[in-house]
Coordinates of C-alpha atoms and ligand atoms in Angstrom, one line a residue:
M816 CA -32.5 -241.5 58.1
L817 CA -29.1 -239.7 59.0
D818 CA -27.8 -241.8 61.8
Q819 CA -27.5 -240.0 65.2
Q820 CA -27.3 -242.6 67.4
S821 CA -23.7 -243.2 67.1
L822 CA -22.8 -239.7 68.1
S823 CA -23.0 -240.9 71.8
A824 CA -20.2 -243.2 70.9
L825 CA -18.2 -240.3 69.5
L826 CA -18.8 -238.3 72.6
E827 CA -17.4 -241.3 74.9
A828 CA -14.4 -241.7 72.4
V829 CA -13.5 -237.9 72.7
K830 CA -13.4 -238.2 76.5
R831 CA -11.2 -241.4 76.3
L832 CA -8.9 -239.4 73.8
E833 CA -8.8 -236.7 76.2
G834 CA -7.7 -238.9 79.1
G835 CA -4.5 -239.6 77.3
F836 CA -3.4 -235.9 77.7
A837 CA -4.7 -235.6 81.3
K838 CA -1.4 -234.6 82.9
L839 CA -1.2 -231.3 80.8
P840 CA -2.3 -228.2 82.4
A841 CA -5.7 -227.0 80.9
P842 CA -5.2 -224.1 78.4
E843 CA -7.4 -220.9 79.2
G844 CA -9.9 -219.4 76.9
E845 CA -11.8 -220.9 73.9
A846 CA -11.7 -220.6 70.2
P847 CA -13.0 -217.4 69.0
G848 CA -16.7 -217.1 67.7
M849 CA -17.9 -220.1 70.0
A850 CA -21.1 -218.2 71.0
R851 CA -22.3 -218.2 67.5
L852 CA -21.3 -221.7 66.7
A853 CA -24.7 -223.5 67.0
E854 CA -26.1 -220.7 64.7
V855 CA -23.7 -221.0 61.8
L856 CA -23.5 -224.8 62.2
N857 CA -27.3 -224.6 61.6
A858 CA -26.8 -222.5 58.6
T859 CA -24.2 -224.8 57.2
A860 CA -26.9 -227.6 57.6
E861 CA -29.4 -225.5 55.6
R862 CA -26.7 -225.2 52.8
L863 CA -25.9 -228.8 52.6
R864 CA -29.7 -229.8 52.0
D865 CA -28.9 -228.6 48.4
N866 CA -27.5 -232.1 47.5
Y867 CA -28.8 -235.3 46.1
P868 CA -29.6 -237.7 48.8
Y869 CA -26.5 -239.9 48.2
F870 CA -27.0 -241.8 51.5
H871 CA -30.4 -243.0 50.4
P872 CA -30.9 -246.3 48.3
L873 CA -33.0 -244.3 45.9
Y874 CA -29.7 -242.3 44.8
A875 CA -28.6 -244.8 42.4
G876 CA -26.7 -242.4 39.9
Q877 CA -23.0 -241.7 40.2
M878 CA -20.3 -243.4 42.2
L879 CA -21.3 -241.6 45.2
K880 CA -22.2 -243.2 48.7
P881 CA -21.6 -242.0 52.4
P882 CA -18.8 -243.3 54.5
H883 CA -19.4 -246.1 57.1
P884 CA -20.5 -244.5 60.5
I885 CA -17.3 -245.9 61.9
A886 CA -15.1 -244.1 59.2
R887 CA -17.3 -240.8 59.8
L888 CA -16.7 -240.9 63.6
A889 CA -13.2 -242.1 63.6
Y890 CA -12.5 -239.4 61.1
A891 CA -14.2 -236.7 63.5
L892 CA -12.4 -238.1 66.4
A893 CA -9.1 -237.7 65.0
M894 CA -10.1 -234.0 64.1
W895 CA -9.6 -233.2 67.7
I896 CA -5.9 -233.9 67.3
N897 CA -5.7 -233.2 63.5
P898 CA -2.6 -235.2 62.8
N899 CA -0.6 -234.9 59.6
N900 CA 0.8 -238.0 57.9
H901 CA 3.5 -236.0 56.3
A902 CA 6.1 -237.1 58.9
L903 CA 6.3 -239.0 62.2
D904 CA 6.4 -235.8 64.0
G905 CA 2.9 -234.8 62.6
G906 CA 1.1 -237.8 63.6
R907 CA 2.6 -240.9 65.3
A908 CA -0.6 -242.9 65.8
T909 CA -1.9 -242.2 62.7
S910 CA 1.3 -243.0 60.7
A911 CA 1.3 -246.5 62.3
M912 CA -2.4 -246.8 61.5
E913 CA -1.8 -246.0 57.8
K914 CA 1.1 -248.5 57.8
E915 CA -1.3 -251.2 59.1
A916 CA -4.3 -250.1 56.9
V917 CA -2.2 -250.1 53.7
A918 CA -0.6 -253.5 54.4
E919 CA -4.1 -254.9 54.8
I920 CA -5.1 -253.4 51.4
A921 CA -2.0 -255.0 49.9
A922 CA -2.7 -258.4 51.5
M923 CA -5.9 -258.4 49.6
F924 CA -3.9 -258.4 46.5
G925 CA -1.4 -261.1 47.7
W926 CA 1.3 -258.7 48.6
K927 CA 3.5 -258.7 51.8
N928 CA 6.5 -257.0 50.7
F929 CA 5.6 -253.9 48.8
L930 CA 5.7 -250.0 49.0
G931 CA 2.5 -248.0 49.4
H932 CA 0.7 -245.4 50.9
L933 CA -2.6 -243.2 51.2
C934 CA -3.0 -240.2 49.4
G935 CA -5.6 -237.5 48.3
G936 CA -7.6 -239.8 45.8
G937 CA -7.2 -242.0 42.8
T938 CA -6.0 -239.2 40.6
M939 CA -3.0 -238.4 42.9
A940 CA -2.5 -242.1 43.3
N941 CA -2.5 -242.7 39.5
L942 CA -0.1 -239.7 39.1
E943 CA 2.3 -241.3 41.3
A944 CA 2.2 -244.6 39.7
L945 CA 2.8 -243.1 36.3
W946 CA 5.5 -241.0 37.7
V947 CA 7.5 -244.0 39.0
A948 CA 6.6 -245.9 35.6
G949 CA 8.0 -242.7 33.8
Q950 CA 11.3 -242.9 35.6
L951 CA 11.7 -246.8 35.0
H952 CA 10.9 -246.7 31.4
S953 CA 11.8 -243.1 30.5
G954 CA 11.2 -242.0 27.0
K955 CA 8.6 -244.9 26.4
K956 CA 5.0 -244.6 25.9
I957 CA 2.0 -245.0 28.4
L958 CA -0.9 -246.8 26.7
A959 CA -4.6 -247.0 28.4
S960 CA -7.8 -247.8 26.8
E961 CA -10.4 -245.4 25.4
Q962 CA -12.5 -246.1 28.6
A963 CA -9.6 -245.6 31.1
H964 CA -10.2 -242.6 33.4
Y965 CA -9.7 -239.5 31.4
T966 CA -7.1 -238.1 33.8
H967 CA -4.4 -240.7 32.6
K968 CA -3.8 -238.7 29.6
R969 CA -3.7 -235.3 31.3
I970 CA -1.3 -236.7 33.9
S971 CA 0.9 -238.3 31.4
G972 CA 0.9 -234.8 29.9
A973 CA 1.8 -233.2 33.2
L974 CA 4.6 -235.8 33.6
H975 CA 5.7 -235.1 30.0
L976 CA 5.2 -238.9 29.1
E977 CA 3.8 -239.6 25.6
F978 CA 0.4 -241.2 26.0
E979 CA -1.5 -243.3 23.5
T980 CA -5.1 -244.6 23.6
M981 CA -6.2 -248.1 23.0
P982 CA -9.5 -249.0 21.5
C983 CA -12.1 -250.8 23.5
D984 CA -14.1 -254.0 22.3
E985 CA -17.9 -253.9 22.3
R986 CA -17.9 -254.5 26.2
G987 CA -15.9 -251.7 27.0
R988 CA -12.5 -253.6 27.8
M989 CA -9.1 -252.8 26.2
D990 CA -9.0 -254.6 23.0
T991 CA -6.1 -256.9 23.4
D992 CA -5.6 -257.7 19.7
V993 CA -5.0 -254.2 19.0
L994 CA -2.7 -254.0 21.9
A995 CA -0.7 -257.0 21.0
K996 CA 0.0 -255.2 17.5
R997 CA 0.9 -252.0 19.2
V998 CA 3.4 -253.3 21.7
A999 CA 5.2 -255.4 19.1
R1000 CA 6.0 -252.1 17.4
G1001 CA 8.0 -251.2 20.5
D1002 CA 8.4 -248.2 22.4
V1003 CA 5.7 -248.9 25.1
G1004 CA 6.9 -248.4 28.7
T1005 CA 3.6 -249.0 30.6
V1006 CA 0.2 -250.3 29.9
V1007 CA -2.6 -249.1 32.2
A1008 CA -5.1 -251.8 32.9
T1009 CA -8.4 -250.5 34.1
M1010 CA -9.9 -252.9 36.6
G1011 CA -13.4 -251.6 36.5
T1012 CA -13.9 -248.6 34.3
T1013 CA -15.6 -245.6 35.7
A1014 CA -18.4 -245.5 33.1
T1015 CA -19.4 -249.2 32.9
G1016 CA -17.4 -251.1 35.4
S1017 CA -15.8 -253.1 32.7
V1018 CA -12.8 -255.0 33.6
D1019 CA -9.7 -255.0 31.1
P1020 CA -8.4 -258.6 30.2
L1021 CA -5.5 -258.6 32.6
P1022 CA -4.5 -262.3 31.8
E1023 CA -4.0 -261.6 28.1
I1024 CA -2.1 -258.0 28.9
L1025 CA 0.2 -260.2 31.3
T1026 CA 1.0 -262.7 28.6
L1027 CA 1.9 -259.7 26.5
R1028 CA 4.2 -258.3 29.2
E1029 CA 6.2 -261.7 29.5
R1030 CA 7.1 -261.2 25.9
Y1031 CA 7.6 -257.5 25.6
G1032 CA 8.9 -256.4 29.1
F1033 CA 6.4 -253.2 29.6
R1034 CA 5.2 -252.3 33.0
I1035 CA 1.5 -253.0 34.0
H1036 CA -0.2 -250.4 36.1
A1037 CA -3.7 -251.8 37.5
D1038 CA -5.9 -248.9 37.9
A1039 CA -8.3 -250.4 40.3
A1040 CA -9.6 -247.1 41.8
Y1041 CA -13.1 -248.2 41.4
G1042 CA -13.0 -251.8 41.1
G1043 CA -10.2 -253.0 43.2
Y1044 CA -12.2 -254.1 46.2
F1045 CA -14.0 -256.8 43.9
V1046 CA -10.9 -258.9 44.3
L1047 CA -12.8 -260.0 47.5
A1048 CA -16.3 -260.7 45.6
E1049 CA -17.2 -264.2 45.0
N1050 CA -20.0 -263.7 42.5
L1051 CA -18.1 -262.2 39.4
G1052 CA -18.3 -263.5 36.0
A1053 CA -15.6 -265.8 34.6
D1054 CA -13.6 -263.1 32.7
S1055 CA -13.7 -260.6 35.6
A1056 CA -12.8 -263.0 38.1
A1057 CA -9.9 -264.2 35.9
A1058 CA -8.6 -260.8 35.8
F1059 CA -9.1 -260.0 39.5
L1060 CA -7.3 -263.4 40.4
R1061 CA -4.1 -262.2 38.8
I1062 CA -4.1 -258.5 39.9
G1063 CA -1.2 -259.0 42.2
E1064 CA 1.1 -259.7 39.3
A1065 CA 0.6 -255.9 38.2
D1066 CA 3.8 -253.7 38.9
S1067 CA 1.5 -251.3 40.6
I1068 CA -2.0 -250.8 41.7
V1069 CA -4.3 -247.8 42.5
I1070 CA -7.3 -248.3 44.6
D1071 CA -9.8 -245.8 46.3
P1072 CA -10.9 -246.5 49.6
H1073 CA -13.2 -243.4 49.2
K1074 CA -14.9 -245.1 46.5
H1075 CA -15.9 -248.6 47.6
G1076 CA -13.9 -248.7 50.9
L1077 CA -16.6 -246.8 52.8
Q1078 CA -14.4 -243.8 53.4
P1079 CA -14.9 -240.0 53.2
Y1080 CA -13.3 -238.4 50.2
G1081 CA -9.5 -237.8 50.4
C1082 CA -8.7 -241.3 50.7
G1083 CA -6.7 -243.0 47.6
C1084 CA -3.9 -245.7 47.8
V1085 CA -1.1 -246.4 45.6
L1086 CA 0.8 -249.7 45.9
F1087 CA 4.1 -250.8 44.1
R1088 CA 4.9 -254.6 44.0
D1089 CA 8.7 -253.7 44.1
P1090 CA 9.4 -251.9 47.4
G1091 CA 12.7 -250.7 45.8
V1092 CA 11.0 -248.0 43.9
G1093 CA 11.3 -246.1 47.2
R1094 CA 14.7 -245.0 45.9
L1095 CA 12.8 -242.7 43.4
Y1096 CA 11.3 -240.5 46.0
K1097 CA 14.9 -239.8 47.5
H1098 CA 15.1 -236.1 48.7
D1099 CA 17.1 -234.2 51.3
S1100 CA 14.4 -232.3 53.1
P1101 CA 16.4 -230.7 56.2
Y1102 CA 13.2 -230.5 58.4
T1103 CA 10.8 -233.2 58.4
Y1104 CA 12.4 -236.5 58.7
F1105 CA 14.7 -236.6 61.6
S1106 CA 12.4 -238.3 64.0
S1107 CA 12.8 -241.7 63.0
A1108 CA 15.3 -244.3 61.4
E1109 CA 12.5 -246.4 59.8
L1110 CA 10.9 -245.5 56.6
H1111 CA 7.8 -243.2 57.1
L1112 CA 5.3 -243.3 54.5
G1113 CA 5.5 -239.4 54.1
E1114 CA 8.9 -240.0 52.7
I1115 CA 7.5 -242.0 49.7
S1116 CA 4.7 -239.6 48.7
L1117 CA 4.5 -236.9 46.3
E1118 CA 2.0 -235.1 48.5
C1119 CA 3.5 -233.6 51.7
S1120 CA 0.7 -232.9 54.3
R1121 CA -1.7 -235.7 54.4
P1122 CA -4.6 -236.1 56.7
G1123 CA -4.0 -238.5 59.4
A1124 CA -7.7 -238.6 60.1
A1125 CA -8.0 -240.5 56.7
A1126 CA -5.7 -243.3 58.0
A1127 CA -7.5 -243.4 61.4
A1128 CA -10.9 -243.6 59.6
L1129 CA -9.6 -246.5 57.2
W1130 CA -7.8 -248.3 60.0
A1131 CA -11.1 -248.3 62.3
T1132 CA -13.3 -249.3 59.2
Q1133 CA -11.0 -252.3 58.4
R1134 CA -10.8 -253.4 62.0
L1135 CA -14.6 -253.4 62.1
L1136 CA -15.0 -254.9 58.7
P1137 CA -11.9 -256.9 57.6
L1138 CA -11.0 -257.1 54.0
E1139 CA -11.7 -260.9 53.8
K1140 CA -13.5 -263.0 51.4
G1141 CA -16.9 -263.9 52.8
G1142 CA -16.8 -261.2 55.2
A1143 CA -19.6 -258.6 55.8
F1144 CA -17.7 -256.0 53.6
A1145 CA -17.2 -258.5 50.8
R1146 CA -20.8 -259.5 51.0
G1147 CA -21.7 -255.9 50.7
L1148 CA -19.9 -255.6 47.3
E1149 CA -21.6 -258.9 46.3
R1150 CA -25.1 -257.5 47.1
G1151 CA -24.3 -254.5 44.9
R1152 CA -23.5 -256.6 41.9
K1153 CA -26.5 -258.7 42.5
A1154 CA -28.8 -255.5 42.5
A1155 CA -27.1 -254.5 39.2
Q1156 CA -27.9 -257.7 37.6
A1157 CA -31.2 -257.8 39.1
L1158 CA -31.8 -254.2 37.5
F1159 CA -30.2 -255.3 34.2
E1160 CA -32.6 -258.3 33.9
K1161 CA -35.6 -255.9 34.6
V1162 CA -34.5 -253.4 31.8
R1163 CA -33.6 -256.1 29.6
A1164 CA -36.9 -257.9 29.7
D1165 CA -38.8 -254.7 29.0
S1166 CA -39.3 -253.6 25.4
R1167 CA -39.2 -249.8 26.3
F1168 CA -35.4 -250.1 26.9
V1169 CA -32.3 -251.4 25.1
V1170 CA -29.6 -252.7 27.3
A1171 CA -25.8 -252.8 26.2
F1172 CA -24.0 -255.4 27.9
A1173 CA -24.5 -257.3 31.4
P1174 CA -22.8 -255.5 34.2
E1175 CA -19.3 -257.0 35.0
L1176 CA -19.3 -255.2 38.5
D1177 CA -22.3 -253.0 39.7
I1178 CA -22.9 -250.5 37.0
V1179 CA -26.0 -250.7 34.5
I1180 CA -26.1 -248.8 31.2
F1181 CA -29.2 -248.6 28.9
V1182 CA -31.1 -246.6 26.6
P1183 CA -34.8 -246.2 25.8
T1184 CA -36.0 -247.6 22.6
A1185 CA -36.4 -245.2 20.0
A1186 CA -36.4 -244.7 16.2
S1187 CA -33.0 -243.2 16.2
A1188 CA -29.9 -242.8 18.5
S1189 CA -30.6 -239.1 18.5
E1190 CA -34.2 -239.7 19.8
A1191 CA -33.1 -242.3 22.3
S1192 CA -30.4 -239.8 23.6
V1193 CA -33.0 -237.1 24.2
L1194 CA -35.4 -239.4 25.7
S1195 CA -32.6 -240.7 28.2
R1196 CA -32.3 -237.0 29.6
R1197 CA -36.0 -236.8 29.9
I1198 CA -36.3 -239.9 31.8
F1199 CA -33.3 -239.0 33.9
E1200 CA -35.2 -235.7 34.9
A1201 CA -38.6 -237.5 35.4
A1202 CA -37.1 -240.0 37.6
A1203 CA -35.4 -237.3 39.8
Q1204 CA -38.9 -235.8 40.2
R1205 CA -40.0 -239.1 41.6
D1206 CA -36.9 -239.1 43.9
L1207 CA -35.2 -241.8 42.0
H1208 CA -31.8 -240.6 41.1
L1209 CA -29.9 -242.0 38.0
A1210 CA -27.0 -240.5 35.9
V1211 CA -26.5 -240.0 32.3
A1212 CA -23.3 -241.0 30.4
E1213 CA -22.2 -240.5 26.8
L1214 CA -21.0 -243.9 25.4
P1215 CA -20.1 -245.4 22.1
I1216 CA -22.9 -246.6 20.4
R1217 CA -21.1 -250.0 19.5
F1218 CA -21.4 -250.8 23.1
W1219 CA -25.2 -251.7 22.1
G1220 CA -24.2 -253.9 19.2
E1221 CA -27.0 -255.9 17.8
N1222 CA -29.4 -255.1 20.6
L1223 CA -30.3 -251.7 18.9
G1224 CA -32.1 -253.7 16.3
S1225 CA -33.5 -251.2 13.7
M1226 CA -32.7 -248.0 15.7
K1227 CA -31.1 -245.7 13.3
R1228 CA -27.5 -245.1 14.1
D1229 CA -27.3 -241.4 13.4
R1230 CA -24.8 -240.8 16.1
E1231 CA -21.5 -242.3 17.1
T1232 CA -22.5 -242.2 20.8
L1233 CA -25.5 -242.6 22.8
T1234 CA -26.5 -240.5 25.9
C1235 CA -27.6 -243.5 28.1
L1236 CA -28.9 -244.0 31.5
R1237 CA -26.4 -245.2 33.9
S1238 CA -26.8 -246.6 37.4
V1239 CA -24.2 -247.4 39.9
L1240 CA -25.7 -249.8 42.5
M1241 CA -22.7 -249.6 45.0
K1242 CA -24.7 -249.6 48.1
P1243 CA -25.5 -253.1 49.7
E1244 CA -29.0 -251.8 50.5
H1245 CA -29.6 -251.2 46.7
L1246 CA -30.4 -254.9 46.5
D1247 CA -33.6 -254.6 48.8
W1248 CA -34.7 -251.5 46.7
I1249 CA -34.5 -252.9 43.2
D1250 CA -38.4 -253.4 43.0
R1251 CA -38.9 -249.8 44.2
I1252 CA -36.1 -248.6 41.8
W1253 CA -37.7 -250.2 39.1
E1254 CA -41.1 -249.2 39.5
K1255 CA -40.0 -245.5 39.7
L1256 CA -38.0 -245.9 36.5
S1257 CA -40.8 -247.7 34.9
L1258 CA -43.4 -245.0 35.9
S1259 CA -41.0 -242.1 34.9
T1260 CA -40.4 -243.7 31.4
Q1261 CA -44.2 -244.2 30.8
A1262 CA -44.6 -240.4 31.8
V1263 CA -41.9 -239.4 29.3
L1264 CA -43.1 -241.6 26.5
Q1265 CA -46.7 -240.5 27.0
S1266 CA -46.0 -236.7 26.9
Ligands
LIG2314 C1 -12.4 -242.5 40.1 C2 -11.6 -243.1 39.3 C3 -10.2 -242.5 39.1 C4 -10.0 -241.0 39.9 O1 -9.9 -241.0 41.1 P1 -10.3 -239.8 42.1 O2 -10.3 -240.5 43.4 O3 -11.8 -239.3 41.6 O4 -9.1 -238.9 42.0 C5 -9.4 -243.0 38.6 N1 -9.5 -244.1 37.9 C6 -10.7 -244.9 38.0 C7 -10.8 -246.1 37.3 C8 -11.6 -244.3 38.8 O5 -12.8 -244.9 38.7

């Protein structure tokens, strides 16, 4: 189940890497503690068993999946060097790889002349985007939807930028009627468009937000940490396809290679359409930047030390699976979405469940049928646990009851939110497992309803 075959490729690559340093005299001695290495490594393996099986198709809960083997191996390979992309001195090869890999991501959004780099994750990337936004529109507000990632509010606080929440429509997307009225009142510096919300995968109506920008001149930051790669998918619904078609018109974009880009954690990416924002990063560090005349990505990053290994892993992954429509990577995303649609149809057709809206990307949300919202919420948790006992791992989420609209029928609306079941079907293999996932969900639900 856990790929071991590819380890031989790693051994070969380590030898090849070593060949690059063959003329050096061999250092003496070894790292301390090597005699007990295997023992401690096995103890580590024992500890790591205490995890959900994120690598398995029956894990269909949160946004978690293992990196592609090439990413894992390229990362591990780079660990023999441990480059630091803070500056060229810390990692020449991986600095170049970062530039190439980031340019490929930007090209996916139609950008050639841009500024961007890798960072620790979506939160850091959003922090940087809002930090730039705040400097370009100082004293003005940041707006994001109520379903935007919760860290936008906290980041705005850290940056001393005023933040306002915009309501969502019944499909979890920013309500642009309310937004239109709000921006007309003035004082708005930046609107965050979430291109795939973390909870439901809803895509904010970017075309309408762009129209408002023409009139009111605010910045648009596209938080595509989760959904960004779906710009390559060719099986989206009309609204989400229209939104992704225009994502390149945003002023900044955040995308997380460690979510849908098959990377280990510690790999986010921020991109700016105008390379001129580089001036905002100006500093006069006396020690790190003397080694090149050309811009190094460490100079335009809020973080200093950054793992060169993350760049090596991303570069290798994109070389194996290029970011192109119709390619194996894009087809994988499309399969996840198909899996979500298939599960949605099964749940919708079964009277024991009530679905909210159809998935825009690859996330399905639903509740068990019950007399009241409170009862449905309790049942959701019990089904979550019953499914886990059958090795099917879903997630629970707390979402506004209005996402279920008329579908709730006579269910008593005695709460504002529903604790619902949520399934993120982000692995391409999920599509082959939908029948088995459904069978386990169905059995678990039957067991809960009968008890
Ligand atoms: C996951 C996510 C984030 C936060 O990214 P991290 O990589 O977890 O720091 C921000 N925005 C959206 C839309 C996300 O899905």
